[in-house]
XYZ file of C-alpha atoms in Angstrom:
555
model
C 68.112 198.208 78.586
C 68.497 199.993 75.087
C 64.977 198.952 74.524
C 63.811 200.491 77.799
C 65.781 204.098 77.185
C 64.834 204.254 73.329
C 61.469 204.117 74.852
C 60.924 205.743 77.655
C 58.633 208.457 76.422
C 56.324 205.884 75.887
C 56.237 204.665 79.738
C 55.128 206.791 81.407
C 52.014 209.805 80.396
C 53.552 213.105 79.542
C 53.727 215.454 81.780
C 52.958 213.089 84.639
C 55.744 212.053 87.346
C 56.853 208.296 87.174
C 56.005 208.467 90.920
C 52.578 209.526 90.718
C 51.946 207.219 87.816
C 53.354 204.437 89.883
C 51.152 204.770 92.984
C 47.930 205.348 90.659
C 48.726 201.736 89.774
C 46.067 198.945 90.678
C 48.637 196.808 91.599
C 50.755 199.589 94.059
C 50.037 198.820 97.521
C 49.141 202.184 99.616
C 51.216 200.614 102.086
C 54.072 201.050 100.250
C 53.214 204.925 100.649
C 54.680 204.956 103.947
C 57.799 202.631 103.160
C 61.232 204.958 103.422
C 62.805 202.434 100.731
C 59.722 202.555 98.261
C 59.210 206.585 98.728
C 63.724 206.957 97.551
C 63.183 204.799 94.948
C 60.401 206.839 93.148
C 62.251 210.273 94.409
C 65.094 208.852 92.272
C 62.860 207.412 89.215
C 61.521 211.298 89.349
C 64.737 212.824 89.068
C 65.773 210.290 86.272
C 63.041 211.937 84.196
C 63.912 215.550 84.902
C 67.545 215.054 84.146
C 67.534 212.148 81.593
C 63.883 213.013 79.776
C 64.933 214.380 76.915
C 68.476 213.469 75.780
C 68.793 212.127 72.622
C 70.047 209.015 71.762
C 70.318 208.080 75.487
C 70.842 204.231 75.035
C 73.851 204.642 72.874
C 75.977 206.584 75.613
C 74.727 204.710 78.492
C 76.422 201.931 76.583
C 79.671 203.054 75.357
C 81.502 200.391 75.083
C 85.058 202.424 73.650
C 84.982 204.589 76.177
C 84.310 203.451 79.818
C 80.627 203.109 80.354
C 78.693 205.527 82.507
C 76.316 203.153 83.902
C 77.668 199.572 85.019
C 75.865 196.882 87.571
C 77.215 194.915 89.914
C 75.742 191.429 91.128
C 75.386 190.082 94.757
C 74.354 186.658 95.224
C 72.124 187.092 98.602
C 70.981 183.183 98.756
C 73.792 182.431 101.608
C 74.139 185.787 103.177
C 71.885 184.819 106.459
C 69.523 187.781 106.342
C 67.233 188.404 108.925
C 63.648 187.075 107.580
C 61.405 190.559 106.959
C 64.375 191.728 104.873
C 64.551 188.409 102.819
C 60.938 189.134 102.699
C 61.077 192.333 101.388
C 64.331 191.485 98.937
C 62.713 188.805 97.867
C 59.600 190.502 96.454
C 61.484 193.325 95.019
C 64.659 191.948 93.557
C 62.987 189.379 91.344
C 59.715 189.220 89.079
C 56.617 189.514 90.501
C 55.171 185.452 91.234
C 52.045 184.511 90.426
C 50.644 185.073 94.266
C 51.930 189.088 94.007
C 50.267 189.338 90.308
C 47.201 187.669 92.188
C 47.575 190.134 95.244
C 47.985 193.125 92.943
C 45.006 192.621 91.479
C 42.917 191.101 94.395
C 43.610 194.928 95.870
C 42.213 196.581 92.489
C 39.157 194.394 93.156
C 38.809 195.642 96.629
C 39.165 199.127 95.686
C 36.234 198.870 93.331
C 33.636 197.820 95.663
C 34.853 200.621 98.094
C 35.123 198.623 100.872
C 35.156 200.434 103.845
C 37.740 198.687 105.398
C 40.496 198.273 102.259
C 43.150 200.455 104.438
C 43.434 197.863 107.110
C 43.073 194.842 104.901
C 45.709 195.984 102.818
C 48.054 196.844 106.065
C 47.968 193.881 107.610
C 47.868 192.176 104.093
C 51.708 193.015 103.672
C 52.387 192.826 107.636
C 50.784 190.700 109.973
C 48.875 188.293 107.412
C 52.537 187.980 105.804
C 54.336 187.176 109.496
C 51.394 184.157 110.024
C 52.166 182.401 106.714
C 55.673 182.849 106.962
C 55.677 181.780 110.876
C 53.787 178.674 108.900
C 55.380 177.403 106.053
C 58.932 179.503 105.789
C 59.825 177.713 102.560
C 56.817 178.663 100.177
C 54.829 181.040 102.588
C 53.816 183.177 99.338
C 52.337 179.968 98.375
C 50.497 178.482 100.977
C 49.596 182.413 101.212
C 48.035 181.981 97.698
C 46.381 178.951 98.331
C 44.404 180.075 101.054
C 42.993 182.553 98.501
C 42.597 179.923 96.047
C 40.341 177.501 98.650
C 38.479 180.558 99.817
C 37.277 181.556 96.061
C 36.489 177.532 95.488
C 34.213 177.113 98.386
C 32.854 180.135 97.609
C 32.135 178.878 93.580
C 34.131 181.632 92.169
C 36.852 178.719 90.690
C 36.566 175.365 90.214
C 39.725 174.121 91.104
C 42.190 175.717 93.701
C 45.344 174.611 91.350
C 46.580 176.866 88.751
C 43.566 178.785 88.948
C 44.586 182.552 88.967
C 44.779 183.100 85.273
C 41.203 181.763 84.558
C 39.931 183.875 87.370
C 36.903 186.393 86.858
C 37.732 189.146 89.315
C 34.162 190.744 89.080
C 32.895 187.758 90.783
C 34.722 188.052 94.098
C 32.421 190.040 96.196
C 32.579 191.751 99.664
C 32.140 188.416 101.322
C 35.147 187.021 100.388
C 37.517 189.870 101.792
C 35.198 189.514 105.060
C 36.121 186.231 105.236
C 39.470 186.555 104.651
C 39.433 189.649 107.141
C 38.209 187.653 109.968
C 40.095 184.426 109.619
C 43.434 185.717 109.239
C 43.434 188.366 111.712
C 41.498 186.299 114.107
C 44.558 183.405 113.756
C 46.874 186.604 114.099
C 45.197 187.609 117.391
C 44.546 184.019 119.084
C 47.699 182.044 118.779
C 46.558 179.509 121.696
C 43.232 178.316 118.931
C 45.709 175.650 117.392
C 42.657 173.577 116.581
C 41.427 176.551 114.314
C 44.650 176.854 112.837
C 45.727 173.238 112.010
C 41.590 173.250 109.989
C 42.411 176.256 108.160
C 46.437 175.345 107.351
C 45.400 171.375 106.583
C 43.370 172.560 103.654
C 46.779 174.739 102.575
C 48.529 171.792 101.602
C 49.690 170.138 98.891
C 47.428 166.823 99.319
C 44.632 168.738 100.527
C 41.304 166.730 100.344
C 37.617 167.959 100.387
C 37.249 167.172 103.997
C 40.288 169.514 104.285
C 38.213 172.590 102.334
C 34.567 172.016 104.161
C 36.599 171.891 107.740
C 38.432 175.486 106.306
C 34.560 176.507 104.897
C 33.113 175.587 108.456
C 35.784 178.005 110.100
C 35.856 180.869 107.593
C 31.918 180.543 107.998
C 31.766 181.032 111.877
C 34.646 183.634 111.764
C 32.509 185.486 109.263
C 29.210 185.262 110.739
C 30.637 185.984 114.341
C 32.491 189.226 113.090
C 35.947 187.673 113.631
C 35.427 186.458 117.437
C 34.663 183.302 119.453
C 31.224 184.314 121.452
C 31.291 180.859 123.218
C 30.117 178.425 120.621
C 33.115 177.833 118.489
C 33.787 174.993 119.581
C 30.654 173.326 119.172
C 30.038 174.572 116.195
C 33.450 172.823 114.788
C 32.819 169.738 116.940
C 29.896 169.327 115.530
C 30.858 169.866 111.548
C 34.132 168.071 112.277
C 32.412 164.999 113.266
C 29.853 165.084 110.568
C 32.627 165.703 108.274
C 35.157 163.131 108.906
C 32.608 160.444 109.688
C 30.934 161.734 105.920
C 32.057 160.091 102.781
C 33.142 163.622 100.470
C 35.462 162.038 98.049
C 33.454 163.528 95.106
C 32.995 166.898 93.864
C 29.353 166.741 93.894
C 29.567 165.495 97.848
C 31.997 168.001 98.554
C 29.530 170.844 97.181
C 26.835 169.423 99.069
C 28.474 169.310 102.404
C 29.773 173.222 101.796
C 26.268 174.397 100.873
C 24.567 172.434 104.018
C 27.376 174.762 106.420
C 26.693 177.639 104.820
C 22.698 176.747 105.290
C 23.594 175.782 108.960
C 25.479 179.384 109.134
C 22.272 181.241 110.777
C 22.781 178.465 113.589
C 26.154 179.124 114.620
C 26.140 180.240 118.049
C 23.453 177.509 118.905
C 24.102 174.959 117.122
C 23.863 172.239 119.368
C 20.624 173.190 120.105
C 20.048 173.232 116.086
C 20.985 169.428 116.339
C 19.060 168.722 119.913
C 15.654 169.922 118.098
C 15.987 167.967 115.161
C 16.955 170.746 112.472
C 16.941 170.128 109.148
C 20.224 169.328 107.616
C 21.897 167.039 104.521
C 24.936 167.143 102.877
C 26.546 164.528 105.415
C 26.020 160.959 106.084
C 22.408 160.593 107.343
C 23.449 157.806 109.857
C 26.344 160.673 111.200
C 23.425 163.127 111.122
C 21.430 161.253 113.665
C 24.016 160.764 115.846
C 25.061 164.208 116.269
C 21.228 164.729 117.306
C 21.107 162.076 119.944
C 24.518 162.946 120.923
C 22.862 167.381 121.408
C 19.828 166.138 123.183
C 22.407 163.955 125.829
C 25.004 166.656 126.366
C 22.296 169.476 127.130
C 20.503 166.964 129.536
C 23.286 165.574 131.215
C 26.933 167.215 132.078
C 27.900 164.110 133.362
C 27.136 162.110 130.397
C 28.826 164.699 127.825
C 31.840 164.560 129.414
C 32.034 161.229 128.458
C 30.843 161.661 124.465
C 33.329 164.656 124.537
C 36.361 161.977 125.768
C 35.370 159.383 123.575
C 34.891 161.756 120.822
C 38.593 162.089 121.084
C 39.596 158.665 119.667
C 41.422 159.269 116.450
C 40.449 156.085 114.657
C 36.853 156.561 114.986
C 37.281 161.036 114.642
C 33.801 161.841 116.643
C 31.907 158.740 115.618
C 30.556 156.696 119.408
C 27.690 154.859 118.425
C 29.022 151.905 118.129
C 29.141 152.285 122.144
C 26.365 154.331 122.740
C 23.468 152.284 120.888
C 24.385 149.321 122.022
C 22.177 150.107 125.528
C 19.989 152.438 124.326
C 22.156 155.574 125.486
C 22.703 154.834 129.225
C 25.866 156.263 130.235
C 27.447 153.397 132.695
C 26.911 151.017 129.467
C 28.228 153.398 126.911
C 31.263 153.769 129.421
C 31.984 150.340 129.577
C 31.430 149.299 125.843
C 33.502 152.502 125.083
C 36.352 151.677 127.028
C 36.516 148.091 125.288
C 36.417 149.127 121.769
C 38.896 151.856 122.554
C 41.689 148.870 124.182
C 41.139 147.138 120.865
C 41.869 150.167 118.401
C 44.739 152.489 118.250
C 45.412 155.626 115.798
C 44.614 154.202 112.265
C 43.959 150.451 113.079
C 43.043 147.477 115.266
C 45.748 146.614 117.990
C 45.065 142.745 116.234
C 44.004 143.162 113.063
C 43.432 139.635 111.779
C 43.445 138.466 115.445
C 40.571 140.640 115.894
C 38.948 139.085 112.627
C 39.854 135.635 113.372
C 38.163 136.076 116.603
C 34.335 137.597 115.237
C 34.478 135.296 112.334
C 34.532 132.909 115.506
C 31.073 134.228 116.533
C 29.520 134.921 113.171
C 29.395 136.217 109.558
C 30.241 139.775 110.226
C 31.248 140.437 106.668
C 29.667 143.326 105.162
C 28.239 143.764 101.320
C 30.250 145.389 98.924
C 28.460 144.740 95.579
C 28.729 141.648 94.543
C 31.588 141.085 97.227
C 31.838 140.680 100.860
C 34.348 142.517 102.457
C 36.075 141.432 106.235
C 36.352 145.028 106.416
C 39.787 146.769 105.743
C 42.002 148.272 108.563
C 41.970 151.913 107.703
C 38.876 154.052 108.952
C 39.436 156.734 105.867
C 37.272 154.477 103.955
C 36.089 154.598 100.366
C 32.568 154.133 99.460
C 34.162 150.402 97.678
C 35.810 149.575 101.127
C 33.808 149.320 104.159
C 36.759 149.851 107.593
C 36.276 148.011 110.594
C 35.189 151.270 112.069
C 31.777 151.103 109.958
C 31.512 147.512 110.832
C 31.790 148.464 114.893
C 28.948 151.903 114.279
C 26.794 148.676 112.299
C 25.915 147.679 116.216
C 25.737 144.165 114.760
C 25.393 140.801 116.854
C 28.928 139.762 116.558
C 30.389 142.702 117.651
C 28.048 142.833 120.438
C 29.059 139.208 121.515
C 33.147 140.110 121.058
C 32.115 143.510 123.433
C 29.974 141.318 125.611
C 32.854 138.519 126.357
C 36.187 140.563 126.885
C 37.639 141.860 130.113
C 39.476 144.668 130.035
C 41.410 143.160 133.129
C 43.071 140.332 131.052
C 45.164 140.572 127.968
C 43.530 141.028 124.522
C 45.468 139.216 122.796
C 45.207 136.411 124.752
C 41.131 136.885 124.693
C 41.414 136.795 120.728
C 42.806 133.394 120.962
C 40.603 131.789 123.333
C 37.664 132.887 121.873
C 39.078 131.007 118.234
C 39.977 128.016 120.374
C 36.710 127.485 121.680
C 34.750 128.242 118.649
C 32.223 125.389 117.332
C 32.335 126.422 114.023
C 32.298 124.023 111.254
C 35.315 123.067 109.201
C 33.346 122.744 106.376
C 32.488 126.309 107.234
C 34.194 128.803 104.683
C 35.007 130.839 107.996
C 37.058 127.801 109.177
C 39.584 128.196 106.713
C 40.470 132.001 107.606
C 40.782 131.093 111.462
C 42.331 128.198 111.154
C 45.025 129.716 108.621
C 45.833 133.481 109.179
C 47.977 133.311 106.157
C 45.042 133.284 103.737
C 44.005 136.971 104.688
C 48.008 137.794 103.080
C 46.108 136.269 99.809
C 43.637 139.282 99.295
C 44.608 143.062 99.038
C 44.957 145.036 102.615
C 43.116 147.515 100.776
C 39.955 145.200 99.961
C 39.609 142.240 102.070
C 37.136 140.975 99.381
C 35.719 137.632 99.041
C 32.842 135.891 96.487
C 30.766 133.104 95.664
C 31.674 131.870 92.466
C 30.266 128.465 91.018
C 29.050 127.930 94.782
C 32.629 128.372 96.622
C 33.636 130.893 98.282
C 36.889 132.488 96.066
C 39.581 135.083 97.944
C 39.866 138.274 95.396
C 43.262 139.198 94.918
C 42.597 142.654 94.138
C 39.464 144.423 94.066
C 37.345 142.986 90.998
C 37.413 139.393 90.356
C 38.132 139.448 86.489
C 41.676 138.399 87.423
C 42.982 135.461 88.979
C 40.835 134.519 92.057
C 41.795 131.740 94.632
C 39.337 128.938 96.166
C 39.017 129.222 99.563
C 38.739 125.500 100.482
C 41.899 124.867 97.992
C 43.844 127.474 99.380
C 43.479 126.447 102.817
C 44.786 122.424 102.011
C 47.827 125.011 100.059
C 48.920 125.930 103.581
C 47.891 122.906 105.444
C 50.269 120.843 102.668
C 53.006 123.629 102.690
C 53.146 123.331 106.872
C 54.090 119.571 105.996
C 56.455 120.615 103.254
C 54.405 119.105 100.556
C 54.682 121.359 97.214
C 51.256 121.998 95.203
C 50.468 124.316 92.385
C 47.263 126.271 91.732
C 46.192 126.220 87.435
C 46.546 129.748 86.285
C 42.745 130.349 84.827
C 41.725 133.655 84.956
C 37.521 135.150 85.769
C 35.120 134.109 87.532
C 33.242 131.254 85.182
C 36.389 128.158 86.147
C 36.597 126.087 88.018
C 39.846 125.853 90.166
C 42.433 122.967 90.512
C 45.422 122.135 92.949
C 48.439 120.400 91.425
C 50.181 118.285 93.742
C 52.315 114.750 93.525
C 50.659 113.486 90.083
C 47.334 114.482 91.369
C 44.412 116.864 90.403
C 42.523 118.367 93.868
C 39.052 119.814 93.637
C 36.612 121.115 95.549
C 32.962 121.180 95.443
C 29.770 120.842 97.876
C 31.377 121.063 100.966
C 33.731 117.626 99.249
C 37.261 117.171 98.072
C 38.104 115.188 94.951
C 41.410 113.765 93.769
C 41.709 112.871 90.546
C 45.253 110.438 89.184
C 46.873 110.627 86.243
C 44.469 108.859 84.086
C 41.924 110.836 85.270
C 40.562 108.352 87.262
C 38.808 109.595 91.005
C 41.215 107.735 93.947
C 39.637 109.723 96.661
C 36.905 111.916 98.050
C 36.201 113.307 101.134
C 33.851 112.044 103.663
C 34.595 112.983 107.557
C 33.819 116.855 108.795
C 37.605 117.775 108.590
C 38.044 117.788 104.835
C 40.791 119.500 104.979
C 42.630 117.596 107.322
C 41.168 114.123 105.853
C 42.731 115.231 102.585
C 46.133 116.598 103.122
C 46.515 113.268 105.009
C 45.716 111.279 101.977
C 48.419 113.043 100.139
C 51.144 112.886 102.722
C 50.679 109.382 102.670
């Protein structure tokens, strides 16, 4: 305080109230103009210069310490005193230091008031009033912040920043231009003004989080991008436009900044399209930035709705399933888009899928390795295809095996009843399956346990020195397991018969079982086991190797 006093002269201009000063400031709010409390605090800051201004040594007798001190402060703790929330609001940003959002806000204004926007009065009203009551009806705890990130996403889909995290001190004001505030403008009072658009505001609030992803900030870029181009109102095609982007986005692998730049420029390309966008699509526009496969759905999917209302009722309910987020064609190219077909396909894959996974997840493997190799290619892996439909580009979901359209899945669609039990289906169609048991397959539906050998998150499998290996994890540099020799693991642990795999590491060894004095291997479809003295007592021969095997151990 004596620091402030001793100095005062050098606050504030000569001559000049500390009120007007104040309000010249960039980061004053007018608002603020018109705020009882605000306008009595500068009335007394002006009266503290007329009677204070030029007393010398002012500090000093402020802070008499011998004598009792004019000027003393008392503190109230307000953190438990159950205020009302627009005064906590207003407390809050004037009884501490100004936080990184106000700084931001303050200066955000400043930038506003240079390009002489036409419409800075209302955007700074509502700014402090009903912009402020959204966020805080939102996120109560850190409002200011998710108030600051909205900025922050805004500015990085626009280019302006890189990164939406700790960006404010790094950013270059001049950049933001008059399309940024009209953006801003129309979403926010456009959320203020339609409470019942909750789709609109769980896009826009997603990408406000903490974990936000790209997806997150191209479904906030698709909004902000209709909101600006239709002047802040729905004219009818919202909701195409963001079923459309939506499905193109979540079915779209954006995991990458490069993708995710890609995918923002292609909506802001679309833009010029946004009240007939479906159309767009129906014609065969030109578009990239999503997955190309995604793409040409979407177009197939425009031509069907316009033609038939019928028929796009039935895209629009199956576009509702949340494991496969707008993606149908594994339904509807399975017979060549006729809508009876797509029904009844549709209705199958949706009683074997839930939320974020198959209703039988190994079942449901079990059962198409049954039918066929439906593996897919990862590298120089195979994959069974992992549970989770948020996919990587390194882990291929059952949900891309099902839009694949292969023959197995066809067959599994082609054989089920939706009047009988699934699970039950599963089983019958393992039972019955002719599949070899020297077939690799064979040992995964014969012993569910092996699929607990490889990571949930990978599912991968190799040939390596002609067998196929289960990968632990997701390369195969560690320790990898022999199919073959894992399954006769289980088959000899079912009959309480203790074995032991050697510990060699990579994918140039070849693999061993340990088990009662002998060495097991496996090669060409044969097992061999080896004695003590290294001497072969027995080999395979019938077309149960397994089996043949574990019964010339148990012996």
């Amino acid at each position: 305080m004596k620091l402030l006093t001793n100095n005062r002269a050098a606050i504030f201009e000569p001559g000049t109230k500390p009120s007007a000063e104040i309000e010249d400031s960039e980061w004053f709010v007018s608002g603020w103009i018109h705020d009882p409390t605000i306008q009595s605090a500068l009335v007394m800051l002006d009266e503290i210069q007329v009677t204070f201004g030029n007393i010398e040594h002012l500090s000093d007798k402020l802070a008499d310490v011998e004598f009792e001190p004019p000027l003393t402060f008392k503190f109230l703790d307000m953190q438990n005193l159950g205020m009302e929330d627009s005064l906590y609001i207003k407390l809050n940003a004037r009884g501490k230091p100004l936080t990184e959002f106000e700084n931001f806000k303050a200066r955000l204004i400043g930038r506003m008031k240079k390009l002489e926007l036409p419409y800075i009065n209302k955007f700074e009203l509502y700014f402090d009033t009903d912009w402020t009551d959204l966020f805080w009806a939102e996120h109560k705890v850190d409002f200011d912040q998710t108030y600051y990130t909205f900025f922050g996403v805004l500015l990085m889909n626009k280019g302006i920043i890189q990164d939406d995290k700790n960006w404010a001190n790094n950013l270059d004001y001049s950049k933001i231009d008059a399309e940024v505030f009209e953006r801003a403008f129309y979403t926010l009072n456009f959320l203020c003004r339609n409470p019942d658009y909750k789709d609109v505001s769980i896009l826009i609030f997603n990408a406000l989080t903490e974990g936000r992803t790209y997806s997150n900030r191209v479904l906030f870029h698709a909004v902000t991008t209709y909101l600006l181009k239709a002047k802040g109102v729905d004219n009818g095609s919202l909701n195409q436009w963001l079923r459309i982007i939506k499905n193109l986005t979540l079915n779209s692998r954006l995991d990458e900044i490069n993708l995710y730049r890609n995918a923002i420029e292609s909506i802001t390309a679309l833009s010029d399209n946004f009240s007939s966008l479906l159309v767009y699509f129906s014609e065969n526009g030109k578009i990239s930035g999503f997955n190309q496969q995604q793409i040409a759905e979407e177009r197939i999917k425009a031509q069907i709705i316009i033609e038939d209302k019928s028929f796009a009722e039935e895209i629009y309910k199956a576009e509702q399933h949340l494991y496969f987020s707008g993606q149908i064609r594994s339904a509807l190219y399975l017979d060549k888009y006729k809508k009876d077909k797509f029904v009844e396909y549709w209705n199958k894959i949706s009683a074997i899928f839930v939320i974020n996974k198959p209703k039988h997840g190994h079942l449901l493997r079990r059962a198409l390795l049954a039918l066929g190799d439906y593996t897919l290619p990862v590298s120089q892996f195979i994959t069974l295809c992992v549970d989770d439909p948020n996919e990587a580009a390194s882990t291929p979901s059952l949900k891309s095996l099902f839009a694949n359209c292969g023959n197995v899945v066809r067959q599994l669609l082609d054989v089920l009843d939706l009047n009988t039990d699934l699970q039950v289906q599963l089983q019958e169609i393992i039972a019955k399956s002719v599949v070899s048991k020297k077939d690799w397959r064979y040992c995964l539906m014969r012993y569910p346990q092996l699929f607990d050998w490889m990571s949930v998150s990978h599912l991968r499998l190799r040939v390596l020195q002609n067998e196929m290996h289960l990968i632990q994890n997701k390369w195969s540099n560690g320790y990898n397991y022999a199919l073959f020799l894992s399954a006769l693991y289980e088959e000899l642990k079912s009959r309480q018969i203790k074995s032991q795999f050697d510990g060699e590491l990579g994918i140039h060894v070849q693999h061993y079982l340990y088990v009662k004095g002998y060495t097991v291997s496996f090669s060409n479809g044969e097992f061999a086991v080896t004695n003590g003295a290294n001497k072969v007592v027995f080999v395979s021969k019938t077309d149960d190797p397994i089996l043949e095997t574990a019964d010339f151990i148990s012996r």
